[in-house]
mmCIF file of C-alpha atoms in Angstrom:
data_model
loop_
_atom_site.group_PDB
_atom_site.id
_atom_site.type_symbol
_atom_site.label_atom_id
_atom_site.label_comp_id
_atom_site.label_asym_id
_atom_site.label_seq_id
_atom_site.Cartn_x
_atom_site.Cartn_y
_atom_site.Cartn_z
ATOM 1 C CA MET A 1 -0.006 0.010 0.000
ATOM 2 C CA ARG A 2 1.623 3.232 -1.222
ATOM 3 C CA ILE A 3 -0.663 5.709 0.564
ATOM 4 C CA SER A 4 -3.116 5.731 3.455
ATOM 5 C CA ASN A 5 -6.812 5.397 2.948
ATOM 6 C CA THR A 6 -7.274 8.955 4.253
ATOM 7 C CA LEU A 7 -4.857 10.374 1.723
ATOM 8 C CA PHE A 8 -6.453 8.313 -1.052
ATOM 9 C CA ASN A 9 -9.916 9.711 -0.193
ATOM 10 C CA GLU A 10 -8.493 13.263 -0.077
ATOM 11 C CA ILE A 11 -6.988 12.870 -3.535
ATOM 12 C CA VAL A 12 -10.274 11.545 -4.957
ATOM 13 C CA ASP A 13 -12.134 14.409 -3.243
ATOM 14 C CA ASP A 14 -9.750 16.874 -4.851
ATOM 15 C CA ILE A 15 -10.271 15.283 -8.283
ATOM 16 C CA GLU A 16 -14.033 15.438 -7.793
ATOM 17 C CA GLN A 17 -13.757 19.136 -6.957
ATOM 18 C CA TYR A 18 -11.421 19.875 -9.915
ATOM 19 C CA ILE A 19 -13.451 18.212 -12.680
ATOM 20 C CA PRO A 20 -16.404 20.652 -12.524
ATOM 21 C CA LYS A 21 -13.902 23.502 -12.943
ATOM 22 C CA LEU A 22 -12.550 21.829 -16.096
ATOM 23 C CA ILE A 23 -16.088 21.325 -17.365
ATOM 24 C CA THR A 24 -16.838 25.056 -16.870
ATOM 25 C CA ALA A 25 -13.564 25.881 -18.614
ATOM 26 C CA SER A 26 -14.479 23.555 -21.528
ATOM 27 C CA HIS A 27 -17.581 25.659 -22.155
ATOM 28 C CA SER A 28 -15.895 29.061 -21.674
ATOM 29 C CA ILE A 29 -12.840 28.232 -23.739
ATOM 30 C CA GLY A 30 -14.984 26.509 -26.390
ATOM 31 C CA ASP A 31 -16.917 29.790 -26.824
ATOM 32 C CA LEU A 32 -13.639 31.560 -27.619
ATOM 33 C CA PHE A 33 -13.164 29.380 -30.698
ATOM 34 C CA TYR A 34 -16.353 30.664 -32.390
ATOM 35 C CA GLU A 35 -14.536 33.953 -32.996
ATOM 36 C CA PRO A 36 -10.939 34.763 -33.992
ATOM 37 C CA LEU A 37 -8.743 33.553 -31.111
ATOM 38 C CA THR A 38 -6.826 36.204 -29.222
ATOM 39 C CA ASN A 39 -3.436 35.734 -27.530
ATOM 40 C CA GLU A 40 -5.244 35.672 -24.198
ATOM 41 C CA GLY A 41 -7.622 32.992 -25.550
ATOM 42 C CA SER A 42 -4.634 30.944 -26.738
ATOM 43 C CA GLN A 43 -3.136 31.154 -23.259
ATOM 44 C CA PHE A 44 -6.430 30.057 -21.676
ATOM 45 C CA PHE A 45 -6.546 27.074 -24.063
ATOM 46 C CA SER A 46 -2.961 26.148 -23.308
ATOM 47 C CA ASP A 47 -3.682 26.298 -19.543
ATOM 48 C CA TYR A 48 -6.812 24.189 -20.088
ATOM 49 C CA ILE A 49 -4.827 21.507 -21.928
ATOM 50 C CA THR A 50 -2.218 21.474 -19.164
ATOM 51 C CA GLY A 51 -4.948 21.121 -16.573
ATOM 52 C CA LEU A 52 -6.616 18.329 -18.537
ATOM 53 C CA SER A 53 -3.285 16.502 -18.907
ATOM 54 C CA ASN A 54 -2.632 16.826 -15.186
ATOM 55 C CA LEU A 55 -6.097 15.485 -14.434
ATOM 56 C CA ILE A 56 -5.524 12.414 -16.635
ATOM 57 C CA GLN A 57 -2.173 11.710 -14.987
ATOM 58 C CA THR A 58 -3.615 12.150 -11.500
ATOM 59 C CA VAL A 59 -6.546 9.876 -12.220
ATOM 60 C CA MET A 60 -4.254 7.216 -13.686
ATOM 61 C CA MET A 61 -1.998 7.299 -10.612
ATOM 62 C CA THR A 62 -5.092 7.198 -8.375
ATOM 63 C CA LEU A 63 -6.339 4.149 -10.155
ATOM 64 C CA LYS A 64 -3.136 2.317 -9.189
ATOM 65 C CA ASP A 65 -3.884 3.100 -5.548
ATOM 66 C CA ALA A 66 -7.553 2.160 -5.994
ATOM 67 C CA ALA A 67 -6.561 -1.498 -5.973
ATOM 68 C CA ASP A 68 -5.749 -1.098 -2.276
ATOM 69 C CA HIS A 69 -8.496 1.344 -1.306
ATOM 70 C CA ALA A 70 -11.439 1.138 -3.695
ATOM 71 C CA PRO A 71 -11.199 -1.760 -6.153
ATOM 72 C CA SER A 72 -14.760 -1.153 -7.360
ATOM 73 C CA MET A 73 -13.560 2.160 -8.754
ATOM 74 C CA ILE A 74 -11.062 0.741 -11.197
ATOM 75 C CA GLU A 75 -13.317 -0.532 -14.026
ATOM 76 C CA PRO A 76 -15.900 2.316 -14.262
ATOM 77 C CA VAL A 77 -13.300 5.036 -13.877
ATOM 78 C CA THR A 78 -10.949 3.458 -16.393
ATOM 79 C CA TYR A 79 -13.831 3.116 -18.848
ATOM 80 C CA ALA A 80 -14.838 6.756 -18.394
ATOM 81 C CA LEU A 81 -11.228 8.013 -18.585
ATOM 82 C CA GLN A 82 -10.323 6.219 -21.814
ATOM 83 C CA ALA A 83 -12.493 8.470 -24.024
ATOM 84 C CA ILE A 84 -10.795 11.674 -22.897
ATOM 85 C CA PRO A 85 -7.402 11.102 -24.666
ATOM 86 C CA GLU A 86 -9.322 10.111 -27.769
ATOM 87 C CA GLN A 87 -11.146 13.447 -27.629
ATOM 88 C CA VAL A 88 -7.892 15.308 -27.091
ATOM 89 C CA ALA A 89 -6.476 13.643 -30.212
ATOM 90 C CA GLU A 90 -9.591 14.728 -32.157
ATOM 91 C CA LEU A 91 -9.162 18.213 -30.726
ATOM 92 C CA GLU A 92 -5.520 18.379 -31.883
ATOM 93 C CA LYS A 93 -6.484 17.176 -35.338
ATOM 94 C CA ALA A 94 -9.197 19.855 -35.643
ATOM 95 C CA LEU A 95 -6.793 22.475 -34.413
ATOM 96 C CA ALA A 96 -4.114 21.454 -36.916
ATOM 97 C CA GLN A 97 -6.698 21.737 -39.701
ATOM 98 C CA GLN A 98 -7.845 25.115 -38.319
ATOM 99 C CA GLN A 99 -11.391 23.826 -37.919
ATOM 100 C CA PHE A 100 -12.120 26.184 -35.028
ATOM 101 C CA VAL A 101 -15.875 25.649 -34.852
ATOM 102 C CA HIS A 102 -15.139 21.923 -34.548
ATOM 103 C CA VAL A 103 -12.623 22.645 -31.780
ATOM 104 C CA ALA A 104 -15.277 24.635 -29.990
ATOM 105 C CA ASP A 105 -17.823 21.820 -30.359
ATOM 106 C CA ILE A 106 -15.358 19.184 -29.076
ATOM 107 C CA LEU A 107 -14.589 21.325 -26.029
ATOM 108 C CA LYS A 108 -18.135 22.240 -25.208
ATOM 109 C CA TYR A 109 -19.945 19.050 -26.032
ATOM 110 C CA GLU A 110 -17.576 16.118 -26.280
ATOM 111 C CA LEU A 111 -14.892 16.810 -23.686
ATOM 112 C CA ALA A 112 -17.277 18.394 -21.174
ATOM 113 C CA ASP A 113 -19.582 15.351 -21.467
ATOM 114 C CA HIS A 114 -16.750 12.886 -20.998
ATOM 115 C CA LEU A 115 -15.440 14.851 -17.993
ATOM 116 C CA ASP A 116 -18.897 14.681 -16.483
ATOM 117 C CA LYS A 117 -19.030 10.915 -17.081
ATOM 118 C CA LEU A 118 -15.672 10.608 -15.346
ATOM 119 C CA LEU A 119 -16.979 12.634 -12.403
ATOM 120 C CA GLN A 120 -20.071 10.458 -12.136
ATOM 121 C CA ALA A 121 -17.985 7.279 -12.331
ATOM 122 C CA LEU A 122 -15.824 8.483 -9.444
ATOM 123 C CA LYS A 123 -18.799 9.465 -7.317
ATOM 124 C CA GLU A 124 -20.812 6.329 -8.007
ATOM 125 C CA SER A 125 -17.870 4.029 -7.344
ATOM 126 C CA ARG A 126 -17.461 5.624 -3.859
ATOM 127 C CA SER A 127 -21.076 5.450 -2.779
#
């Protein structure tokens, strides 16, 4: 056992508090792509991608500890998590092709939805 049960629960609590912030950011930043993107908007997007990457890494590390603390969490959270990197790849493709409306739609509808599914999987596996 790498970490205590208390620390594990605190980490999961932090993740559950962080995901709604990313969902809100998905919508806000998505809206920026419906118009020409400013430097400030580009920075917001960069920060969002960093936050999303950090979330994915944290959840993956937490899943390793879930074997000791919450084994029932592993399958539903893994399933919910796997769609997010796929959406990020789609996002990168749309960005490279300068399909900014598609970028906005992915952020607002696809990624936000998958983040919500991840949040629900975390919450349901702990109840």
